mmCIF file of C-alpha atoms and ligand atoms in Angstrom:
data_model
loop_
_atom_site.group_PDB
_atom_site.id
_atom_site.type_symbol
_atom_site.label_atom_id
_atom_site.label_comp_id
_atom_site.label_asym_id
_atom_site.label_seq_id
_atom_site.Cartn_x
_atom_site.Cartn_y
_atom_site.Cartn_z
ATOM 1 C CA MET A 71 28.035 8.802 42.398
ATOM 2 C CA LYS A 72 26.060 5.914 40.962
ATOM 3 C CA ASN A 73 23.017 8.118 40.604
ATOM 4 C CA TYR A 74 24.872 10.563 38.406
ATOM 5 C CA TYR A 75 25.871 7.743 36.107
ATOM 6 C CA LYS A 76 22.351 6.332 35.935
ATOM 7 C CA ASN A 77 20.990 9.762 35.214
ATOM 8 C CA SER A 78 23.501 10.273 32.451
ATOM 9 C CA ILE A 79 22.725 6.940 30.842
ATOM 10 C CA ASN A 80 19.144 8.132 30.567
ATOM 11 C CA LYS A 81 20.321 11.382 29.055
ATOM 12 C CA ILE A 82 22.564 9.594 26.552
ATOM 13 C CA LYS A 83 19.354 8.359 24.983
ATOM 14 C CA ASN A 84 18.868 11.981 23.894
ATOM 15 C CA PHE A 85 21.219 11.279 21.032
ATOM 16 C CA TYR A 86 18.639 8.981 19.534
ATOM 17 C CA SER A 87 15.837 11.527 19.621
ATOM 18 C CA VAL A 88 17.657 14.438 17.951
ATOM 19 C CA LYS A 89 17.541 14.681 14.177
ATOM 20 C CA PHE A 90 21.048 15.252 12.904
ATOM 21 C CA ASP A 91 21.740 16.303 9.355
ATOM 22 C CA GLU A 92 24.864 17.308 7.489
ATOM 23 C CA ASN A 93 24.228 21.066 7.980
ATOM 24 C CA ASN A 94 23.930 21.160 11.734
ATOM 25 C CA VAL A 95 25.555 17.971 12.843
ATOM 26 C CA GLU A 96 28.443 19.198 15.018
ATOM 27 C CA THR A 97 26.436 21.979 16.679
ATOM 28 C CA ALA A 98 23.548 19.638 17.421
ATOM 29 C CA LEU A 99 25.924 16.995 18.752
ATOM 30 C CA PHE A 100 27.654 19.439 21.100
ATOM 31 C CA ASP A 101 24.306 20.854 22.255
ATOM 32 C CA THR A 102 23.114 17.369 23.102
ATOM 33 C CA LEU A 103 26.410 16.489 24.770
ATOM 34 C CA ASN A 104 26.330 19.680 26.848
ATOM 35 C CA ARG A 105 23.064 18.565 28.374
ATOM 36 C CA ILE A 106 24.749 15.348 29.512
ATOM 37 C CA VAL A 107 28.200 16.545 30.584
ATOM 38 C CA GLU A 108 28.603 20.271 31.199
ATOM 39 C CA PHE A 109 31.471 22.059 29.494
ATOM 40 C CA ASP A 110 32.439 25.591 28.415
ATOM 41 C CA CYS A 111 33.860 24.785 25.026
ATOM 42 C CA GLY A 112 34.078 21.860 22.701
ATOM 43 C CA LYS A 113 36.214 20.997 19.724
ATOM 44 C CA ILE A 114 36.280 18.308 17.072
ATOM 45 C CA TYR A 115 39.522 17.733 15.185
ATOM 46 C CA TYR A 116 39.144 15.626 12.071
ATOM 47 C CA LEU A 117 42.139 13.725 10.780
ATOM 48 C CA ASN A 118 41.557 15.285 7.361
ATOM 49 C CA GLY A 119 42.448 18.670 8.906
ATOM 50 C CA LYS A 120 38.921 20.018 9.356
ATOM 51 C CA GLU A 121 38.134 21.516 12.784
ATOM 52 C CA LYS A 122 34.967 22.567 14.532
ATOM 53 C CA THR A 123 34.937 24.638 17.730
ATOM 54 C CA LEU A 124 31.897 25.627 19.771
ATOM 55 C CA THR A 125 31.723 27.921 22.775
ATOM 56 C CA TYR A 126 29.224 27.578 25.586
ATOM 57 C CA SER A 127 30.362 30.325 27.994
ATOM 58 C CA ASN A 128 32.657 33.327 28.340
ATOM 59 C CA ASN A 129 35.126 31.165 30.219
ATOM 60 C CA CYS A 130 36.151 29.838 26.905
ATOM 61 C CA ASN A 131 37.989 32.970 25.855
ATOM 62 C CA ILE A 132 40.822 31.846 28.094
ATOM 63 C CA THR A 133 42.087 28.303 27.725
ATOM 64 C CA PRO A 134 40.005 26.089 29.982
ATOM 65 C CA LYS A 135 41.861 24.638 32.968
ATOM 66 C CA HIS A 136 40.644 21.113 32.389
ATOM 67 C CA VAL A 137 40.312 19.325 29.099
ATOM 68 C CA THR A 138 39.217 15.804 28.370
ATOM 69 C CA GLU A 139 39.306 14.151 24.983
ATOM 70 C CA ALA A 140 38.186 10.975 23.265
ATOM 71 C CA GLU A 141 38.905 9.368 19.925
ATOM 72 C CA LEU A 142 36.217 9.348 17.266
ATOM 73 C CA CYS A 143 36.375 5.776 16.172
ATOM 74 C CA VAL A 144 34.146 3.527 14.059
ATOM 75 C CA GLN A 145 34.983 -0.139 13.545
ATOM 76 C CA GLY A 146 38.480 0.404 14.901
ATOM 77 C CA LEU A 147 39.070 3.236 12.448
ATOM 78 C CA ASN A 148 40.000 6.511 14.101
ATOM 79 C CA PHE A 149 38.910 9.563 12.097
ATOM 80 C CA GLY A 150 39.231 12.360 14.648
ATOM 81 C CA ILE A 151 39.233 13.575 18.228
ATOM 82 C CA ILE A 152 36.517 15.243 20.260
ATOM 83 C CA GLU A 153 37.554 17.457 23.136
ATOM 84 C CA ILE A 154 35.646 19.314 25.830
ATOM 85 C CA GLY A 155 37.032 21.855 28.295
ATOM 86 C CA ARG A 156 35.985 23.784 31.411
ATOM 87 C CA ASN A 157 37.466 25.296 34.541
ATOM 88 C CA LYS A 158 36.030 22.755 36.978
ATOM 89 C CA ILE A 159 37.741 19.383 37.063
ATOM 90 C CA PHE A 160 35.942 16.504 35.286
ATOM 91 C CA THR A 161 34.967 13.653 37.586
ATOM 92 C CA GLU A 162 35.740 10.056 36.664
ATOM 93 C CA GLU A 163 32.064 9.412 35.991
ATOM 94 C CA GLU A 164 31.815 12.411 33.716
ATOM 95 C CA ILE A 165 34.803 11.201 31.743
ATOM 96 C CA LEU A 166 33.295 7.733 31.435
ATOM 97 C CA VAL A 167 29.983 9.155 30.268
ATOM 98 C CA PHE A 168 31.777 11.475 27.838
ATOM 99 C CA GLU A 169 33.657 8.532 26.362
ATOM 100 C CA SER A 170 30.432 6.593 25.846
ATOM 101 C CA CYS A 171 28.948 9.654 24.156
ATOM 102 C CA ALA A 172 32.018 9.923 21.907
ATOM 103 C CA THR A 173 31.325 6.423 20.585
ATOM 104 C CA ILE A 174 27.764 7.394 19.725
ATOM 105 C CA ILE A 175 28.911 10.702 18.215
ATOM 106 C CA ALA A 176 31.459 8.895 16.028
ATOM 107 C CA GLY A 177 28.719 6.601 14.719
ATOM 108 C CA ILE A 178 26.410 9.519 13.947
ATOM 109 C CA LEU A 179 29.143 11.483 12.149
ATOM 110 C CA LYS A 180 30.114 8.495 9.979
ATOM 111 C CA ASP A 181 26.510 7.728 9.219
ATOM 112 C CA ILE A 182 25.898 11.255 7.949
ATOM 113 C CA GLU A 183 29.087 11.215 5.918
ATOM 114 C CA MET A 184 28.012 7.952 4.303
ATOM 115 C CA ASN A 185 24.571 9.326 3.465
ATOM 116 C CA SER A 186 25.998 12.435 1.904
ATOM 117 C CA ILE A 187 28.524 10.444 -0.133
ATOM 118 C CA ILE A 188 25.686 8.431 -1.590
ATOM 119 C CA LYS A 189 23.570 11.528 -2.244
ATOM 120 C CA MET A 190 26.534 13.197 -3.909
ATOM 121 C CA GLN A 191 27.186 10.186 -6.096
ATOM 122 C CA LEU A 192 23.598 10.006 -7.169
ATOM 123 C CA SER A 193 23.409 13.672 -8.087
ATOM 124 C CA MET A 194 26.703 13.442 -9.949
ATOM 125 C CA LEU A 195 25.360 10.491 -11.831
ATOM 126 C CA GLN A 196 22.168 12.313 -12.741
ATOM 127 C CA GLU A 197 24.140 15.327 -13.909
ATOM 128 C CA GLY A 198 26.826 14.116 -16.121
ATOM 129 C CA ILE A 199 27.239 10.427 -16.482
ATOM 130 C CA SER A 200 25.894 10.223 -20.011
ATOM 131 C CA ALA A 201 28.380 12.698 -21.482
ATOM 132 C CA LYS A 202 31.497 11.099 -22.853
ATOM 133 C CA ASN A 203 34.045 13.831 -22.112
ATOM 134 C CA THR A 204 37.137 13.508 -19.963
ATOM 135 C CA GLU A 205 35.654 15.206 -16.953
ATOM 136 C CA ASN A 206 32.983 12.586 -16.785
ATOM 137 C CA LEU A 207 35.494 9.815 -17.111
ATOM 138 C CA ILE A 208 37.184 11.229 -14.011
ATOM 139 C CA LYS A 209 33.840 11.348 -12.253
ATOM 140 C CA ASN A 210 33.153 7.760 -13.221
ATOM 141 C CA ASN A 211 36.503 6.736 -11.880
ATOM 142 C CA PHE A 212 35.825 8.549 -8.633
ATOM 143 C CA ILE A 213 32.378 7.035 -8.306
ATOM 144 C CA SER A 214 33.712 3.594 -8.885
ATOM 145 C CA ASN A 215 36.453 4.066 -6.252
ATOM 146 C CA VAL A 216 34.074 5.417 -3.631
ATOM 147 C CA SER A 217 31.473 2.738 -4.323
ATOM 148 C CA HIS A 218 34.129 0.109 -3.983
ATOM 149 C CA GLU A 219 35.160 1.521 -0.604
ATOM 150 C CA LEU A 220 31.539 1.490 0.507
ATOM 151 C CA ARG A 221 31.073 -2.116 -0.412
ATOM 152 C CA SER A 222 33.453 -3.662 2.116
ATOM 153 C CA PRO A 223 31.913 -2.133 5.274
ATOM 154 C CA LEU A 224 28.497 -2.962 3.873
ATOM 155 C CA ASN A 225 29.474 -6.546 3.319
ATOM 156 C CA SER A 226 30.584 -6.828 6.921
ATOM 157 C CA ILE A 227 27.358 -5.241 8.178
ATOM 158 C CA LEU A 228 25.437 -7.863 6.217
ATOM 159 C CA GLY A 229 27.773 -10.672 7.216
ATOM 160 C CA PHE A 230 27.617 -9.953 10.942
ATOM 161 C CA ALA A 231 23.870 -9.384 10.848
ATOM 162 C CA GLU A 232 23.509 -12.771 9.177
ATOM 163 C CA LEU A 233 25.740 -14.342 11.831
ATOM 164 C CA LEU A 234 23.578 -12.866 14.588
ATOM 165 C CA ASP A 235 20.468 -14.017 12.761
ATOM 166 C CA SER A 236 21.766 -17.590 12.561
ATOM 167 C CA GLN A 237 21.799 -17.536 16.420
ATOM 168 C CA PHE A 238 25.038 -19.466 16.205
ATOM 169 C CA ILE A 239 26.637 -17.231 18.820
ATOM 170 C CA GLY A 240 23.629 -16.900 21.101
ATOM 171 C CA THR A 241 19.865 -16.911 21.174
ATOM 172 C CA LEU A 242 18.060 -13.710 20.230
ATOM 173 C CA ASN A 243 14.736 -12.683 21.673
ATOM 174 C CA GLU A 244 11.877 -11.726 19.370
ATOM 175 C CA LYS A 245 12.630 -7.988 19.305
ATOM 176 C CA GLN A 246 16.350 -8.588 18.752
ATOM 177 C CA SER A 247 15.592 -10.922 15.828
ATOM 178 C CA GLU A 248 13.298 -8.324 14.341
ATOM 179 C CA TYR A 249 15.940 -5.590 14.583
ATOM 180 C CA VAL A 250 18.664 -7.809 13.137
ATOM 181 C CA GLU A 251 16.316 -8.528 10.244
ATOM 182 C CA ASP A 252 15.798 -4.782 9.770
ATOM 183 C CA ILE A 253 19.578 -4.278 9.669
ATOM 184 C CA ARG A 254 19.889 -6.964 6.998
ATOM 185 C CA ILE A 255 17.134 -5.472 4.878
ATOM 186 C CA ALA A 256 18.405 -1.894 5.104
ATOM 187 C CA GLY A 257 21.942 -3.126 4.387
ATOM 188 C CA LEU A 258 20.733 -5.035 1.359
ATOM 189 C CA HIS A 259 18.983 -2.003 -0.089
ATOM 190 C CA LEU A 260 22.087 0.076 0.428
ATOM 191 C CA LEU A 261 24.305 -2.612 -1.089
ATOM 192 C CA THR A 262 22.007 -2.856 -4.097
ATOM 193 C CA MET A 263 22.244 0.881 -4.694
ATOM 194 C CA VAL A 264 26.010 0.963 -4.244
ATOM 195 C CA ASN A 265 26.390 -1.977 -6.646
ATOM 196 C CA GLU A 266 24.165 -0.320 -9.203
ATOM 197 C CA ILE A 267 26.141 2.912 -9.063
ATOM 198 C CA LEU A 268 29.387 0.983 -9.370
ATOM 199 C CA ASP A 269 28.128 -1.071 -12.297
ATOM 200 C CA ILE A 270 26.642 1.796 -14.283
ATOM 201 C CA SER A 271 29.841 3.802 -13.885
ATOM 202 C CA LYS A 272 31.846 0.827 -15.173
ATOM 203 C CA ILE A 273 29.500 0.412 -18.105
ATOM 204 C CA GLU A 274 29.580 4.137 -18.941
ATOM 205 C CA SER A 275 33.346 4.314 -18.830
ATOM 206 C CA GLY A 276 33.713 1.120 -20.850
ATOM 207 C CA THR A 277 35.637 -0.637 -18.101
ATOM 208 C CA MET A 278 33.233 -3.477 -17.497
ATOM 209 C CA ASN A 279 34.778 -6.726 -18.679
ATOM 210 C CA LEU A 280 33.558 -10.288 -18.759
ATOM 211 C CA THR A 281 35.424 -13.174 -17.166
ATOM 212 C CA LEU A 282 33.974 -16.254 -18.775
ATOM 213 C CA ARG A 283 33.894 -19.740 -17.289
ATOM 214 C CA THR A 284 31.596 -22.728 -17.300
ATOM 215 C CA PHE A 285 29.550 -23.179 -14.137
ATOM 216 C CA ASP A 286 26.453 -24.688 -12.601
ATOM 217 C CA LEU A 287 23.480 -22.334 -13.076
ATOM 218 C CA LYS A 288 21.537 -23.671 -10.101
ATOM 219 C CA GLN A 289 24.348 -22.973 -7.660
ATOM 220 C CA ASN A 290 24.762 -19.485 -9.085
ATOM 221 C CA VAL A 291 21.061 -18.719 -8.534
ATOM 222 C CA ASN A 292 20.898 -20.325 -5.100
ATOM 223 C CA GLU A 293 23.579 -18.022 -3.756
ATOM 224 C CA VAL A 294 21.578 -14.988 -4.854
ATOM 225 C CA VAL A 295 18.316 -16.370 -3.481
ATOM 226 C CA ASN A 296 20.029 -16.922 -0.132
ATOM 227 C CA ILE A 297 21.077 -13.289 0.044
ATOM 228 C CA LEU A 298 17.541 -12.158 -0.792
ATOM 229 C CA LYS A 299 15.808 -14.457 1.720
ATOM 230 C CA PRO A 300 15.033 -11.704 4.259
ATOM 231 C CA LEU A 301 13.251 -9.705 1.561
ATOM 232 C CA PHE A 302 11.119 -12.688 0.528
ATOM 233 C CA ALA A 303 10.339 -13.387 4.186
ATOM 234 C CA LYS A 304 9.411 -9.804 5.018
ATOM 235 C CA LYS A 305 6.629 -9.835 2.396
ATOM 236 C CA ASN A 306 5.770 -13.489 2.906
ATOM 237 C CA LEU A 307 6.321 -14.180 -0.787
ATOM 238 C CA LYS A 308 6.260 -17.719 -2.165
ATOM 239 C CA PHE A 309 9.290 -18.590 -4.240
ATOM 240 C CA ARG A 310 9.568 -21.383 -6.829
ATOM 241 C CA SER A 311 12.683 -22.295 -8.707
ATOM 242 C CA LYS A 312 12.838 -24.650 -11.675
ATOM 243 C CA ILE A 313 16.456 -24.749 -12.721
ATOM 244 C CA PRO A 314 17.385 -28.220 -13.970
ATOM 245 C CA GLU A 315 20.135 -29.955 -11.974
ATOM 246 C CA GLU A 316 23.473 -29.953 -13.735
ATOM 247 C CA MET A 317 22.514 -27.172 -16.162
ATOM 248 C CA LYS A 318 25.800 -25.608 -17.225
ATOM 249 C CA ILE A 319 26.342 -22.158 -18.685
ATOM 250 C CA THR A 320 29.466 -20.449 -19.974
ATOM 251 C CA ALA A 321 29.293 -16.834 -18.854
ATOM 252 C CA ASP A 322 30.589 -14.362 -16.272
ATOM 253 C CA TYR A 323 29.655 -15.847 -12.870
ATOM 254 C CA THR A 324 29.171 -12.640 -10.853
ATOM 255 C CA LYS A 325 27.454 -10.800 -13.693
ATOM 256 C CA ILE A 326 24.889 -13.577 -14.091
ATOM 257 C CA GLN A 327 24.328 -13.253 -10.339
ATOM 258 C CA GLN A 328 23.878 -9.517 -10.815
ATOM 259 C CA ILE A 329 21.163 -10.228 -13.401
ATOM 260 C CA PHE A 330 19.312 -12.538 -11.010
ATOM 261 C CA PHE A 331 19.810 -10.105 -8.155
ATOM 262 C CA ASN A 332 18.345 -7.196 -10.140
ATOM 263 C CA LEU A 333 15.400 -9.111 -11.568
ATOM 264 C CA LEU A 334 14.556 -10.859 -8.307
ATOM 265 C CA SER A 335 14.825 -7.621 -6.294
ATOM 266 C CA ASN A 336 12.414 -6.011 -8.734
ATOM 267 C CA ALA A 337 10.035 -8.970 -8.575
ATOM 268 C CA ILE A 338 10.080 -8.727 -4.763
ATOM 269 C CA LYS A 339 9.704 -4.957 -4.762
ATOM 270 C CA PHE A 340 6.767 -4.876 -7.179
ATOM 271 C CA THR A 341 4.811 -7.843 -5.826
ATOM 272 C CA PRO A 342 2.423 -7.345 -2.925
ATOM 273 C CA GLU A 343 2.516 -9.469 0.226
ATOM 274 C CA ASN A 344 1.792 -13.206 -0.128
ATOM 275 C CA GLY A 345 2.557 -13.072 -3.862
ATOM 276 C CA LEU A 346 4.516 -15.535 -5.960
ATOM 277 C CA VAL A 347 7.941 -15.205 -7.583
ATOM 278 C CA GLN A 348 9.230 -17.894 -9.919
ATOM 279 C CA ILE A 349 12.424 -18.532 -11.828
ATOM 280 C CA LYS A 350 13.021 -21.164 -14.444
ATOM 281 C CA SER A 351 15.510 -21.987 -17.135
ATOM 282 C CA SER A 352 15.651 -24.178 -20.210
ATOM 283 C CA GLU A 353 18.070 -24.846 -23.016
ATOM 284 C CA SER A 354 17.870 -25.356 -26.748
ATOM 285 C CA ALA A 355 20.626 -26.252 -29.205
ATOM 286 C CA ASN A 356 21.945 -22.675 -29.294
ATOM 287 C CA ASN A 357 20.563 -20.786 -26.310
ATOM 288 C CA ILE A 358 19.970 -20.829 -22.595
ATOM 289 C CA THR A 359 16.746 -19.138 -21.556
ATOM 290 C CA ILE A 360 16.151 -17.798 -18.078
ATOM 291 C CA SER A 361 12.887 -16.344 -16.824
ATOM 292 C CA VAL A 362 12.011 -14.398 -13.679
ATOM 293 C CA LYS A 363 8.277 -14.075 -13.183
ATOM 294 C CA ASP A 364 6.035 -12.477 -10.569
ATOM 295 C CA ASN A 365 2.323 -11.908 -10.041
ATOM 296 C CA GLY A 366 2.776 -8.322 -8.881
ATOM 297 C CA CYS A 367 1.608 -4.919 -10.084
ATOM 298 C CA GLY A 368 2.722 -5.410 -13.701
ATOM 299 C CA ILE A 369 3.758 -2.774 -16.272
ATOM 300 C CA GLU A 370 1.645 -0.857 -18.801
ATOM 301 C CA LYS A 371 2.550 -1.670 -22.413
ATOM 302 C CA GLU A 372 3.746 1.892 -23.154
ATOM 303 C CA PHE A 373 6.536 1.422 -20.588
ATOM 304 C CA HIS A 374 7.823 -1.957 -21.778
ATOM 305 C CA LYS A 375 10.708 -0.355 -23.685
ATOM 306 C CA LYS A 376 11.335 2.705 -21.499
ATOM 307 C CA ILE A 377 12.004 0.801 -18.271
ATOM 308 C CA PHE A 378 15.360 -0.303 -19.695
ATOM 309 C CA ASP A 379 16.510 3.325 -19.978
ATOM 310 C CA LYS A 380 18.665 4.922 -17.290
ATOM 311 C CA PHE A 381 16.866 6.371 -14.234
ATOM 312 C CA VAL A 382 13.425 5.420 -15.538
ATOM 313 C CA GLN A 383 10.965 4.442 -12.831
ATOM 314 C CA ILE A 384 7.242 4.286 -13.485
ATOM 315 C CA SER A 385 6.604 5.593 -10.007
ATOM 316 C CA GLN A 386 9.336 7.025 -7.828
ATOM 317 C CA MET A 387 10.420 4.507 -5.176
ATOM 318 C CA ALA A 388 12.533 4.999 -2.093
ATOM 319 C CA ASP A 389 15.719 2.892 -1.974
ATOM 320 C CA SER A 390 15.823 2.790 -5.771
ATOM 321 C CA THR A 391 18.054 4.210 -8.461
ATOM 322 C CA GLY A 392 16.186 3.262 -11.628
ATOM 323 C CA LEU A 393 19.400 1.684 -12.908
ATOM 324 C CA GLY A 394 18.842 -2.025 -12.301
ATOM 325 C CA LEU A 395 17.241 -2.882 -15.639
ATOM 326 C CA THR A 396 19.673 -0.699 -17.601
ATOM 327 C CA ILE A 397 22.570 -2.609 -16.061
ATOM 328 C CA THR A 398 20.827 -5.941 -16.550
ATOM 329 C CA SER A 399 20.228 -5.338 -20.234
ATOM 330 C CA GLU A 400 23.825 -4.118 -20.714
ATOM 331 C CA ILE A 401 25.188 -7.288 -19.098
ATOM 332 C CA VAL A 402 22.900 -9.422 -21.237
ATOM 333 C CA LYS A 403 24.078 -7.583 -24.378
ATOM 334 C CA MET A 404 27.723 -8.076 -23.384
ATOM 335 C CA HIS A 405 27.022 -11.807 -23.361
ATOM 336 C CA GLY A 406 25.543 -11.505 -26.852
ATOM 337 C CA GLY A 407 22.064 -12.137 -25.486
ATOM 338 C CA LYS A 408 18.621 -10.510 -25.451
ATOM 339 C CA ILE A 409 16.224 -9.446 -22.721
ATOM 340 C CA SER A 410 12.477 -9.049 -23.146
ATOM 341 C CA VAL A 411 9.471 -8.407 -20.944
ATOM 342 C CA LYS A 412 5.931 -9.753 -20.895
ATOM 343 C CA SER A 413 3.702 -7.888 -18.535
ATOM 344 C CA GLU A 414 0.161 -6.786 -17.905
ATOM 345 C CA PRO A 415 -0.953 -4.344 -15.200
ATOM 346 C CA GLN A 416 -2.339 -6.081 -12.096
ATOM 347 C CA LYS A 417 -1.405 -9.513 -13.464
ATOM 348 C CA GLY A 418 2.359 -9.555 -13.150
ATOM 349 C CA SER A 419 5.609 -9.416 -15.096
ATOM 350 C CA GLU A 420 7.988 -11.873 -16.659
ATOM 351 C CA PHE A 421 11.516 -10.952 -17.695
ATOM 352 C CA ILE A 422 13.050 -13.384 -20.167
ATOM 353 C CA ILE A 423 16.731 -13.615 -20.976
ATOM 354 C CA LYS A 424 18.251 -15.531 -23.848
ATOM 355 C CA ILE A 425 21.974 -16.121 -23.779
ATOM 356 C CA PRO A 426 23.711 -17.890 -26.654
ATOM 357 C CA LYS A 427 25.700 -20.998 -25.780
ATOM 358 C CA LEU A 428 29.384 -20.586 -26.341
HETATM 359 N N1 ADP B 744 8.911 -6.981 -11.760
HETATM 360 C C1 ADP B 744 8.443 -5.745 -11.974
HETATM 361 N N2 ADP B 744 7.116 -5.471 -11.809
HETATM 362 C C2 ADP B 744 6.635 -4.217 -12.043
HETATM 363 N N3 ADP B 744 7.388 -3.169 -12.443
HETATM 364 C C3 ADP B 744 8.709 -3.375 -12.619
HETATM 365 C C4 ADP B 744 9.316 -4.666 -12.398
HETATM 366 N N4 ADP B 744 10.628 -4.561 -12.663
HETATM 367 C C5 ADP B 744 10.840 -3.288 -13.028
HETATM 368 N N5 ADP B 744 9.706 -2.567 -13.012
HETATM 369 C C6 ADP B 744 9.554 -1.135 -13.371
HETATM 370 O O1 ADP B 744 10.703 -0.727 -14.073
HETATM 371 C C7 ADP B 744 11.361 0.344 -13.390
HETATM 372 C C8 ADP B 744 12.850 0.286 -13.567
HETATM 373 O O2 ADP B 744 13.414 -0.842 -12.916
HETATM 374 P P1 ADP B 744 14.910 -0.767 -12.425
HETATM 375 O O3 ADP B 744 15.745 -0.291 -13.559
HETATM 376 O O4 ADP B 744 15.282 -2.067 -11.804
HETATM 377 O O5 ADP B 744 14.902 0.385 -11.342
HETATM 378 P P2 ADP B 744 14.490 0.403 -9.797
HETATM 379 O O6 ADP B 744 14.270 -1.019 -9.365
HETATM 380 O O7 ADP B 744 15.662 1.024 -9.111
HETATM 381 O O8 ADP B 744 13.250 1.245 -9.713
HETATM 382 C C9 ADP B 744 10.907 0.197 -11.940
HETATM 383 O O9 ADP B 744 10.998 1.406 -11.225
HETATM 384 C C10 ADP B 744 9.461 -0.273 -12.136
HETATM 385 O O10 ADP B 744 8.636 0.829 -12.416
HETATM 386 MG MG1 MG B 745 15.644 -2.538 -9.670
#
């Protein structure tokens, strides 16, 4: 009895070696499952009404005598039921193993759905976001709703990963720390992309508004730097910040954070290991100037203007949308300010923002 269970646990690992994609996912999942718990036919019922049935033997033409089912559930959210049937009774162990598999299957299905939502959004953006007709306004609305829905689970992934990383609830060994760090970094990249899609769709549809208040610039920046810490650490980058204590700015708090987030993520992305990233700010009678500087790969002069255009990337990068600088310059413009770049290849880049005092 125990042996069967042990054997199955080993087989469950199969799920992690199969490559699932949106075209074959259910078939591949059932095939894998069938190698762990034998059955004649399997069915997935999705709550949205979609169904998928697969047959593994002739016995399936008649209704199988024994059926066992499990909820497909991710983070307490049930989105369907998976069912397997055969003529021989299922043992308790088999049911237990099947239920464990159902949890893994639910995770895989959600993961694929999430990936395809993001792919779909990106391709929709590429296609039609610049046109100003009604259809595109609907698309923008849709994109902004979906992105919004994606943000909350992502925030909890990041939040819980950070909690684990703080070791507040228990000590992690070296490998566990490394994996938690990987979760945080992947989550951050995903969050950045989702935020960028959300922001550009708001800008395009003219629904981005400013909420102005007077706040402490240093605190605003520190919050962003804290979020980006794992990325700095991963590349062993040095970070220097020269924001005078008590420097106040009247602007939109989260949008100024978005500016720092975009510019700092770029500085991190385009600076090789052990490099240096610096931010500083100063004020004159009429303006507040903020600079984000790195000693990374730099930008050829001919691209200094183009990089602010939508989807422009000098070289295609994974985990990137090519929207960050477009959004940044739009936010700066909304504040009545100006953005400029000083950069030389191989030496580094400096992005300078001037925002008028209100
Ligand atoms: N600090 C930087 N150093 C070098 N190149 C940069 C830097 N920031 C931006 N770039 C260039 O400008 C392009 C556009 O930036 P951005 O709009 O933020 O898009 P993304 O970061 O998604 O590629 C980048 O792909 C890169 O080629
Ligand atoms: Mg960027």
